[in-house]
Coordinates of N, CA and C in Angstrom, one line a residue:
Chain A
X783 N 67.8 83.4 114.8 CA 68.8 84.4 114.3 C 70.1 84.3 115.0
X784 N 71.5 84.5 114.3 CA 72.3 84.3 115.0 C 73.1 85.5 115.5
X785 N 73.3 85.6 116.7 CA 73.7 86.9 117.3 C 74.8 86.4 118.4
X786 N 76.0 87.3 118.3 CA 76.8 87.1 119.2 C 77.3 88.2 120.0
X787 N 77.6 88.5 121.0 CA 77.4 89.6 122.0 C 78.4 90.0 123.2
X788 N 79.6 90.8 122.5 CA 81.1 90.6 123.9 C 80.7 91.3 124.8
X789 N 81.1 90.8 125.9 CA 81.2 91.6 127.2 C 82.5 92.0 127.9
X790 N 82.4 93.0 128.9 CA 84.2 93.0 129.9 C 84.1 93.9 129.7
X791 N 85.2 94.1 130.5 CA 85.4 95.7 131.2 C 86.3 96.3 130.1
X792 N 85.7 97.3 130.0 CA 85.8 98.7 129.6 C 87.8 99.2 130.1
X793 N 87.8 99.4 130.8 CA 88.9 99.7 131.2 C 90.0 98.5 132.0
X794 N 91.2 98.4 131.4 CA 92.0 97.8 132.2 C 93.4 98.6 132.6
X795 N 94.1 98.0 133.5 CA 95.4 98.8 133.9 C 96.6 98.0 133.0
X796 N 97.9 98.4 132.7 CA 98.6 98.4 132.4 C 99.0 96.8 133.1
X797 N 99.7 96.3 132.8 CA 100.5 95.0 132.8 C 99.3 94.0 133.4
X798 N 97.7 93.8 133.3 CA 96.8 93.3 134.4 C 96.1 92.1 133.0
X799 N 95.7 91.6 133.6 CA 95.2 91.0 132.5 C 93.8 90.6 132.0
X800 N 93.3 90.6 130.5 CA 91.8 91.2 130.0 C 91.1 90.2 130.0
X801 N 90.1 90.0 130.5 CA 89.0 88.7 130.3 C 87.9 89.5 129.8
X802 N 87.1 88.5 128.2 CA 86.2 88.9 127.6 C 85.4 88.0 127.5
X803 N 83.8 87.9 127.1 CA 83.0 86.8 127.2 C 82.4 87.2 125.6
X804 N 82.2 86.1 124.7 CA 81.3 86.3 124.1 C 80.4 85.2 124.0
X805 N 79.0 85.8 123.8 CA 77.7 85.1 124.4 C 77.3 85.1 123.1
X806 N 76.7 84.1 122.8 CA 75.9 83.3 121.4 C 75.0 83.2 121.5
X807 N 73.9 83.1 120.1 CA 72.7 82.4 120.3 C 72.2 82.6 118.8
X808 N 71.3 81.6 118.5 CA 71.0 80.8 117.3 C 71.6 79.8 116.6
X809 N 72.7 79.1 117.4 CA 73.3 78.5 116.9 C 74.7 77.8 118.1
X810 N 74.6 76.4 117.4 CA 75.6 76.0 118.8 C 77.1 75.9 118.8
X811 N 77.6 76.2 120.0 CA 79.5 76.2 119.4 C 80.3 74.8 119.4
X812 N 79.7 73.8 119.1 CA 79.6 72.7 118.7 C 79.6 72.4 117.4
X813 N 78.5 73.4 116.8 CA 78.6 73.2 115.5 C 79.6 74.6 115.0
X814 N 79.9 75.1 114.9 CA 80.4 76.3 114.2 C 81.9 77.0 115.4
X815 N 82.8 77.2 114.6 CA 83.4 78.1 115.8 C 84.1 79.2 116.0
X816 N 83.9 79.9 116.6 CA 84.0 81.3 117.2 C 85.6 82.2 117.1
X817 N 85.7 83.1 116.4 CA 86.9 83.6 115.8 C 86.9 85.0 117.3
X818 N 87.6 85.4 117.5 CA 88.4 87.0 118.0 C 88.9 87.7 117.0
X819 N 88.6 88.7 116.8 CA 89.2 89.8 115.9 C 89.1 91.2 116.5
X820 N 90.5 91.5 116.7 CA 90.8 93.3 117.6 C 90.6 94.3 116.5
X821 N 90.6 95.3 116.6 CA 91.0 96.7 115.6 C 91.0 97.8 117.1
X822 N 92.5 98.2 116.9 CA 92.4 99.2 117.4 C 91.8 100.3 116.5
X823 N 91.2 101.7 117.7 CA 90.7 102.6 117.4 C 91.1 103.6 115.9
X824 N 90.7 103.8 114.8 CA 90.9 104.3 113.5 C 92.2 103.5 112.7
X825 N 92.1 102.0 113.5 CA 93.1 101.3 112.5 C 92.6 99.8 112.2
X826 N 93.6 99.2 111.2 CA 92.9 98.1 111.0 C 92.8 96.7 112.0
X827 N 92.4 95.4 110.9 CA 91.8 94.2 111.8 C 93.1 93.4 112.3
X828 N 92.8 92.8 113.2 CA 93.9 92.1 113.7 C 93.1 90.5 114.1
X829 N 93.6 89.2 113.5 CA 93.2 88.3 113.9 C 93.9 87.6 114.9
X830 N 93.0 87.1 116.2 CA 93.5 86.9 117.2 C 93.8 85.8 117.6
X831 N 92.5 84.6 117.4 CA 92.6 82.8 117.6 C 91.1 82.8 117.3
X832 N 91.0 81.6 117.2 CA 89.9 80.9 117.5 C 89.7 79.4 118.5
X833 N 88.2 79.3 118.5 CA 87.7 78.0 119.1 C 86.8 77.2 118.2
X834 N 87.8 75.9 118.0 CA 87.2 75.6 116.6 C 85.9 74.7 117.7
X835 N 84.7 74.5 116.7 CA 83.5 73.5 117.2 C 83.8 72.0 118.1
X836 N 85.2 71.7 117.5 CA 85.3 70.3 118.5 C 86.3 70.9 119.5
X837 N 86.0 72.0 119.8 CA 87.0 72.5 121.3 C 88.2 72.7 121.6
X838 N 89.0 72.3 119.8 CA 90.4 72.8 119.8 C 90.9 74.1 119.8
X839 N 91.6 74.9 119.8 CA 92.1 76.1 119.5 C 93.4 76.5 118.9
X840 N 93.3 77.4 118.2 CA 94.4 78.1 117.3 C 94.3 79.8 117.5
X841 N 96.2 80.2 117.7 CA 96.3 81.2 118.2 C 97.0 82.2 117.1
X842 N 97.1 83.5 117.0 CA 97.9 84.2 116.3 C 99.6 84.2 117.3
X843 N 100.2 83.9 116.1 CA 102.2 83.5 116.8 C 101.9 84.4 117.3
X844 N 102.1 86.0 117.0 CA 102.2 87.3 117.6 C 101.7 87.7 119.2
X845 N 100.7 86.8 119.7 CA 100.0 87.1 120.7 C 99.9 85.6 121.7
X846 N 100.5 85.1 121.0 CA 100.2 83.1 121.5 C 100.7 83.1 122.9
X847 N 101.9 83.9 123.2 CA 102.1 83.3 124.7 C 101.3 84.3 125.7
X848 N 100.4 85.1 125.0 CA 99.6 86.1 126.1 C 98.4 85.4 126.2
X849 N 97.8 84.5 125.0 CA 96.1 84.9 124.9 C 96.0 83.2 125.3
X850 N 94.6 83.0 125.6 CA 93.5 81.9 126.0 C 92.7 82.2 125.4
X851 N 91.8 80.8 124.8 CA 90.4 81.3 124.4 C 90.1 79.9 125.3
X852 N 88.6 79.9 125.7 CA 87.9 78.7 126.0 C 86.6 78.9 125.9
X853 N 85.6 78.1 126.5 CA 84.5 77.8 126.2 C 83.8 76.9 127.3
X854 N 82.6 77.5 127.6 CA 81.4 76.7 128.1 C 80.5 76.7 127.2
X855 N 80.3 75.4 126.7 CA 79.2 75.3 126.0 C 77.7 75.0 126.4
X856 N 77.3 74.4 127.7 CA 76.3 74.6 128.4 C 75.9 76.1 128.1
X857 N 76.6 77.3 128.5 CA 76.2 78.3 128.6 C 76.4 79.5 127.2
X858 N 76.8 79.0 125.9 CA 77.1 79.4 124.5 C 77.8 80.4 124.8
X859 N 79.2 80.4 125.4 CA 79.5 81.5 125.7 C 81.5 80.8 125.6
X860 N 82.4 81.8 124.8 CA 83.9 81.8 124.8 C 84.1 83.0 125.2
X861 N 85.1 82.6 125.4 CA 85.4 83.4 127.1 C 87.2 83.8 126.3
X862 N 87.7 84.5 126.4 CA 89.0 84.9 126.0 C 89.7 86.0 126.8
X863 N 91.0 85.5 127.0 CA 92.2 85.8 128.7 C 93.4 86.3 127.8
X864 N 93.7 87.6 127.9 CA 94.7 87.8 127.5 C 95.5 88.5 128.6
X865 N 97.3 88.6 129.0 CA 97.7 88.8 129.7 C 98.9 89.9 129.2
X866 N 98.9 90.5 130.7 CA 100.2 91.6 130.5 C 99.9 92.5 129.4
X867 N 98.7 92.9 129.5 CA 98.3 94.6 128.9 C 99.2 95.3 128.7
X868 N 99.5 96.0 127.4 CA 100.2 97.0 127.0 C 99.2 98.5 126.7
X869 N 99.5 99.3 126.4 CA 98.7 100.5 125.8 C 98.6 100.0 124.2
X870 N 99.1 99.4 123.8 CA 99.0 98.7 122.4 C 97.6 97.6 122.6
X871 N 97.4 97.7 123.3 CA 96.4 96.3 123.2 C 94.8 97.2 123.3
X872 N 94.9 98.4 123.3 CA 93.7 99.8 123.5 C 93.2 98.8 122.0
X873 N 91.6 98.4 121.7 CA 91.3 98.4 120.5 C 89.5 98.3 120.9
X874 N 88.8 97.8 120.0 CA 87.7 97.2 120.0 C 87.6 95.5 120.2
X875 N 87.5 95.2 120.6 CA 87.7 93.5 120.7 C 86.1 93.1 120.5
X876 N 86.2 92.0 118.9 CA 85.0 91.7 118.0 C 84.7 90.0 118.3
X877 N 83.9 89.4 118.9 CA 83.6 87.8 118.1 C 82.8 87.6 116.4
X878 N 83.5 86.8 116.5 CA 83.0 86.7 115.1 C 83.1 85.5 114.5
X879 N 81.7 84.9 113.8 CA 81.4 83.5 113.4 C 81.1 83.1 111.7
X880 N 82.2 82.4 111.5 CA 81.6 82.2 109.6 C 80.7 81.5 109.3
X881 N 79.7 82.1 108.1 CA 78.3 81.2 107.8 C 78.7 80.3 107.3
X882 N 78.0 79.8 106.3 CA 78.6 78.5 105.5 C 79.6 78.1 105.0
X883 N 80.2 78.9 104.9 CA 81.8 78.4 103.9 C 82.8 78.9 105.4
X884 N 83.5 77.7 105.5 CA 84.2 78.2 107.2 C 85.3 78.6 107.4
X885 N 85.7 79.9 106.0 CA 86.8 80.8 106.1 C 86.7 82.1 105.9
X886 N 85.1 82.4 106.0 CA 84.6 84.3 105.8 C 83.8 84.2 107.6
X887 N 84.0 85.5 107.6 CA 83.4 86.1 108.6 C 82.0 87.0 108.7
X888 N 80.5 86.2 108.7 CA 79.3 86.1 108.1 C 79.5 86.9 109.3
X889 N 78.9 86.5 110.9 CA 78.2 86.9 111.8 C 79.3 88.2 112.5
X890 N 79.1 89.1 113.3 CA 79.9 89.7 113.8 C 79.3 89.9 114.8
X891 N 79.9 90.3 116.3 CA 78.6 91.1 117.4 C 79.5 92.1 117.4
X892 N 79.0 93.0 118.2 CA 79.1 94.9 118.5 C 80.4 95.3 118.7
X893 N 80.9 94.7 118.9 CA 82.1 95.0 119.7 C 82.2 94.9 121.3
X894 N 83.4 95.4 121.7 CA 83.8 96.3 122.6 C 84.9 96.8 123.3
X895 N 85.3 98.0 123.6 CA 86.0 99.1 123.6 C 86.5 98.3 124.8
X896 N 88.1 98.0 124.6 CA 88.5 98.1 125.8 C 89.8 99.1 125.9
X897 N 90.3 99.6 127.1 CA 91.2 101.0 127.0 C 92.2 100.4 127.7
X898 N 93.6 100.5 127.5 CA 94.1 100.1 128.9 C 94.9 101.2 128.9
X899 N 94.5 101.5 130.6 CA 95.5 103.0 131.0 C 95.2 103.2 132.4
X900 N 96.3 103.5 132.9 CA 96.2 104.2 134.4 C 95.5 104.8 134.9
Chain B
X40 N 104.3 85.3 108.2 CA 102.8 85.6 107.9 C 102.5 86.3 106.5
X41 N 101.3 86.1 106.1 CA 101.1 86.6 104.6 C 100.5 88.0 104.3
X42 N 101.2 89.0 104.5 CA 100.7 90.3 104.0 C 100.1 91.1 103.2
X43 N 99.1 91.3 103.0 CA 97.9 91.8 102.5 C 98.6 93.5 102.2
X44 N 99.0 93.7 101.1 CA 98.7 94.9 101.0 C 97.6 95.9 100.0
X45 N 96.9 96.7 100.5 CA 95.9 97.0 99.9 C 96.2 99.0 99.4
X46 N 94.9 99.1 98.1 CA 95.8 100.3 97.7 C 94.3 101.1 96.8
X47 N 94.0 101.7 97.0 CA 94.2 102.9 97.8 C 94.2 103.0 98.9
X48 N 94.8 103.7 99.9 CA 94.6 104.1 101.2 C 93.4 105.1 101.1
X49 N 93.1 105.7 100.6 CA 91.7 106.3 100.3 C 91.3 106.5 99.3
X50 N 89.7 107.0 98.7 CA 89.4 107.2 97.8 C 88.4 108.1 97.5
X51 N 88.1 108.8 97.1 CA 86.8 109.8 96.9 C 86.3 109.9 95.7
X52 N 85.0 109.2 94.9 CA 84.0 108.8 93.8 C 83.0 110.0 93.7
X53 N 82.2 110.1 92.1 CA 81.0 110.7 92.7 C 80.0 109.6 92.5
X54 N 78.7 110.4 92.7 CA 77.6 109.2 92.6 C 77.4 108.7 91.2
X55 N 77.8 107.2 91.4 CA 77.4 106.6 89.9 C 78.5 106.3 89.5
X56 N 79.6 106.7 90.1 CA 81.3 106.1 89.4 C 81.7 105.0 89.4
X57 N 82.2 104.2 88.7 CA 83.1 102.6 89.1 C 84.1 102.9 89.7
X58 N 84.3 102.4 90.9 CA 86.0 102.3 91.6 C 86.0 100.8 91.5
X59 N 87.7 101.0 91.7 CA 88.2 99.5 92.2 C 89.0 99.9 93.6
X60 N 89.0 99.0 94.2 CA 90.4 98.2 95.2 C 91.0 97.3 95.4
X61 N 92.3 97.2 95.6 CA 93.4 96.6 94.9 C 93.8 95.6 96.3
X62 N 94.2 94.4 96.1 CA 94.7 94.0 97.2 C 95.6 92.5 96.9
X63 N 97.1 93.1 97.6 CA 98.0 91.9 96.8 C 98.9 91.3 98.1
X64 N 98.5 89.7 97.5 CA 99.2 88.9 98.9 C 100.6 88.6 98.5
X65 N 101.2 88.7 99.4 CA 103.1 88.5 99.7 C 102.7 87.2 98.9
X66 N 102.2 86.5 98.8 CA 102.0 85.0 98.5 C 101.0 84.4 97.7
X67 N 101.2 83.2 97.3 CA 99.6 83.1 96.6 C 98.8 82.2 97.5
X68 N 97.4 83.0 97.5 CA 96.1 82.4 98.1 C 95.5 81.6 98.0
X69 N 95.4 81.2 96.6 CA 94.5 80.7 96.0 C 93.0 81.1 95.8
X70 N 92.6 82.2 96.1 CA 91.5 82.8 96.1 C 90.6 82.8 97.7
X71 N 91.5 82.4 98.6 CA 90.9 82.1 99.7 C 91.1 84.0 100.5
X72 N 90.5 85.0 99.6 CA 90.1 85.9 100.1 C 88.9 86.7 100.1
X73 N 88.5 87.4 100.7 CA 87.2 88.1 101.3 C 87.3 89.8 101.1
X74 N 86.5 90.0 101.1 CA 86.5 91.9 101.5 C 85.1 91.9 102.3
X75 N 85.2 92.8 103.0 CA 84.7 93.9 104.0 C 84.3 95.0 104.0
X76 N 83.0 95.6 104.0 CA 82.7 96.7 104.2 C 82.4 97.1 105.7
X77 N 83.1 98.3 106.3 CA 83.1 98.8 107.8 C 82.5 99.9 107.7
X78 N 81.1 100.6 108.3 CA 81.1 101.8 108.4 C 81.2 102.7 110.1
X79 N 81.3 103.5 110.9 CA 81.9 104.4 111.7 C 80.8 104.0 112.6
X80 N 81.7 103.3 113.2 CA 81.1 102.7 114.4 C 80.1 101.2 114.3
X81 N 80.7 100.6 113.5 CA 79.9 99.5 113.2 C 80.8 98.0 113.2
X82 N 80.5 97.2 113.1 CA 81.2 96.2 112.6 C 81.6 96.0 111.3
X83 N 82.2 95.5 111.2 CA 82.7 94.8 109.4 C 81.6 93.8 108.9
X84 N 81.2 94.1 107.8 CA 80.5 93.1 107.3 C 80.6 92.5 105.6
X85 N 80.3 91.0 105.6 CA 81.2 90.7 104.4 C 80.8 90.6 103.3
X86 N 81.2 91.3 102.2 CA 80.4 91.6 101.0 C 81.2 90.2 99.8
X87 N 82.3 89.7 100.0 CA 82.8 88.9 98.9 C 83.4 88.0 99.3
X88 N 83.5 86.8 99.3 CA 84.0 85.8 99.8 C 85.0 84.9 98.7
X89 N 85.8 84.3 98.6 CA 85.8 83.4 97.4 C 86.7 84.0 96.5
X90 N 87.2 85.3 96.9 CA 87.5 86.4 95.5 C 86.6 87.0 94.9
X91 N 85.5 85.9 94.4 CA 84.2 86.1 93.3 C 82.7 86.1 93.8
X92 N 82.6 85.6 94.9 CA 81.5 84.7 95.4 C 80.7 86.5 96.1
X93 N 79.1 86.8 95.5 CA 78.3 87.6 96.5 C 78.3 87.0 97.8
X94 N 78.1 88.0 99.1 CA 77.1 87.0 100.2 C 75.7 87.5 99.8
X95 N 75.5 86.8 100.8 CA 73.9 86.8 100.7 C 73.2 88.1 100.8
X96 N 72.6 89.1 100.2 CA 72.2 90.1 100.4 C 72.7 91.4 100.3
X97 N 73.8 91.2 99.6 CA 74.7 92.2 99.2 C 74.6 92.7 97.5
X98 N 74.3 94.4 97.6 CA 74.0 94.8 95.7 C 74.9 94.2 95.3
X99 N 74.3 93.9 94.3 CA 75.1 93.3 93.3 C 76.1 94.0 92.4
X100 N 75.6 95.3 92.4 CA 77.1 96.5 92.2 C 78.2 95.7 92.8
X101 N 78.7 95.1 93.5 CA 79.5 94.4 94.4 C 80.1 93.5 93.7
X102 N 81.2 93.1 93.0 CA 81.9 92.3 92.7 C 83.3 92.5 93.2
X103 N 83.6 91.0 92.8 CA 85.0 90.6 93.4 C 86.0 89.8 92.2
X104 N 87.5 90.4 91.8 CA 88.0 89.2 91.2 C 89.5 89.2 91.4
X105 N 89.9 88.5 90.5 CA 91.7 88.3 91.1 C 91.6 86.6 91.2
X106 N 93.5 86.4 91.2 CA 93.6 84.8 91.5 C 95.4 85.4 92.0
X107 N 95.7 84.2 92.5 CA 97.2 84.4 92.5 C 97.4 84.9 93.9
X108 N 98.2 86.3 93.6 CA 98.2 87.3 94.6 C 97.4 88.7 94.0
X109 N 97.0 88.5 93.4 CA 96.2 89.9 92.8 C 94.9 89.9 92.8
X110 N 94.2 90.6 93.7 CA 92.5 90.8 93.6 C 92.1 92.2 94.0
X111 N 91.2 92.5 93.3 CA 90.0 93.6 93.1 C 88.7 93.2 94.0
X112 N 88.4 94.6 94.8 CA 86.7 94.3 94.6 C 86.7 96.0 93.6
X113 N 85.2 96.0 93.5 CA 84.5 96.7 92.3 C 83.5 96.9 92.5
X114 N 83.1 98.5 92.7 CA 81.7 98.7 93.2 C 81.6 99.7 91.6
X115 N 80.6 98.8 90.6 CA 79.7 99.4 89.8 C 79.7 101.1 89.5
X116 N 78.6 101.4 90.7 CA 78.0 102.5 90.6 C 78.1 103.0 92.1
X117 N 78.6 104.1 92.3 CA 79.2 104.5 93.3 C 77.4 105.0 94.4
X118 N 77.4 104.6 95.2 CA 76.2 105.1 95.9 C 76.1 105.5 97.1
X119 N 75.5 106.7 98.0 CA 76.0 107.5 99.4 C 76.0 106.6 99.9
X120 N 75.5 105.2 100.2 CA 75.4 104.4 101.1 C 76.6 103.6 101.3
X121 N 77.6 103.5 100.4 CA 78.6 102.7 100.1 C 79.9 103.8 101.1
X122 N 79.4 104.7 101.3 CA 80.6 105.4 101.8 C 81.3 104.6 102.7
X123 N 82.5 104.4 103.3 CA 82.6 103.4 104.6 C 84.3 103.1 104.5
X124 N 84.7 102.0 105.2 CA 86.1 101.9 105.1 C 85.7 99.9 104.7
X125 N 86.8 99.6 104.0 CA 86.8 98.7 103.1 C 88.2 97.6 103.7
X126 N 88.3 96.2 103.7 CA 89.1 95.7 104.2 C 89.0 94.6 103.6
X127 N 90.3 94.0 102.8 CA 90.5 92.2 102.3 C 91.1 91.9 103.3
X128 N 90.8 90.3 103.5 CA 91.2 89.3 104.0 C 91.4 88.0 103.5
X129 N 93.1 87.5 103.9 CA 93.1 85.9 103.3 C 92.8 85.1 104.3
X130 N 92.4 84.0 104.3 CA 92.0 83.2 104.7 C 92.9 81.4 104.2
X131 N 93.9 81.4 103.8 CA 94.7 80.5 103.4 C 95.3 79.6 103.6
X132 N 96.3 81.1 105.3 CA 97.0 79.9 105.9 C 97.0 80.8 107.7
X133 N 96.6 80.3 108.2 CA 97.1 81.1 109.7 C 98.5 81.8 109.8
X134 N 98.5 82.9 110.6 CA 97.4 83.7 111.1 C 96.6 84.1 109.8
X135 N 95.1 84.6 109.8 CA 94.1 85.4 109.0 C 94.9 86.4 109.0
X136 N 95.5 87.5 107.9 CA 95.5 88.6 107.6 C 94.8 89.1 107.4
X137 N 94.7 90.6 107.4 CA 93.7 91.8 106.5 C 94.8 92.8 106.2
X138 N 94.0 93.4 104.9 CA 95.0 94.7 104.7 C 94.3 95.7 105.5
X139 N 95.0 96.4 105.3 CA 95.1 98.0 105.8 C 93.9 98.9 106.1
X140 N 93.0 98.7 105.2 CA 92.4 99.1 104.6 C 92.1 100.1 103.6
X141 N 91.1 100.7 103.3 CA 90.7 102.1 102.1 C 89.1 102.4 103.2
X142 N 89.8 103.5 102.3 CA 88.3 104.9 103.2 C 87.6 105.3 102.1
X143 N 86.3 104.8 101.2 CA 85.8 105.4 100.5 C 85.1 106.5 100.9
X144 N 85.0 107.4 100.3 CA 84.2 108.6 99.9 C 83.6 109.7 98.8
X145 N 82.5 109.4 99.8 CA 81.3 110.3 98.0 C 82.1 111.8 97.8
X146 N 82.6 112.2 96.6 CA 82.5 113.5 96.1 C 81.6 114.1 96.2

């Protein structure tokens, strides 16, 4: 079964910067690769970057000179660094992996809520 | 970037009604869009791929069409379960867009 699963802290401070993990399984990030997608709280999706399967990466212009994505693949897990927190950056932060056709977004994990405030 | 705009911003059906939702790209896609069903507190999950294409396990009340910059999804027969917020996506050219969304709701 394929299931992916973010982690990170809940709260960050203003100008600090957000580290998120998402953890995989059923499937390897070798073969398939691993999308970011934000939604702040009662608004819509925002696409962030990805990590494509052969360990390249592609970033949204809007966020490119803030964000990292990387990857340990020993441990099925991308890991994503974004910097200099605003109160704009308050959303749900989603991973998310396409099934067979590799431009929809099949798998999604839970989310999670991160806040940034004082 | 290519902007998705989508229309209704909300909507309210009774049970058993056909709606549509409207979603038009600045640009043409080529059909390289998706829709989304989101319910409150959940993740998004993908009901149309392709423009046209079911996923897997999704009622088939569920269609999708359009080419160009112009596409529809289309839910049949309106059902409490469908209530939710609804979201297209192209997929074309980087960055991925989404529209806005729509907030369905049962009458």
């Amino acid at each position: 079964e394929v299931q992916l699963k973010e982690s990170g802290p809940g709260l960050v401070q203003p100008s600090q910067t957000l580290s998120l993990t998402c953890t995989v399984s059923g499937f390897s990030l070798t073969d398939y690769s691993v999308h970011w997608v934000r939604q702040p709280p009662g608004k819509g999706l925002e696409w962030m970057g990805v990590m494509w399967s052969g360990g390249s990466t592609a970033y949204n212009s809007a966020l490119k000179s803030r964000l990292s994505i990387s990857r340990d693949t020993s441990k099925s897990q991308v890991f994503l660094k974004m910097n200099s927190l605003q109160t704009e950056d308050t959303a749900i932060y989603y991973c998310t992996r396409p099934g067979r056709e590799p431009h929809w977004f099949a798998y999604w994990g839970q989310g999670t809520l991160v806040t940034v405030s004082s | 970037d290519i902007q998705m705009t989508q229309s209704p911003a909300s909507l309210s059906a009774s049970l058993g009604e056909t709606i549509s939702i409207e979603c038009l790209a600045s640009e043409g896609i080529s059909s390289y869009l998706a829709w989304y069903q989101q319910k409150p507190g959940k993740s998004p999950q993908l009901l149309i791929y392709g423009a046209n294409s079911l996923q897997a396990g999704v009622p088939s009340r569920f269609s999708g069409s359009g080419s160009g910059t112009q596409y529809s999804l289309k839910i049949s027969s309106m059902q409490p379960e469908d209530e939710g917020d609804y979201f297209c996506q192209q997929s074309y050219k980087f960055p991925y867009t989404f529209g806005a969304g729509t907030k369905l709701e049962l009458k």
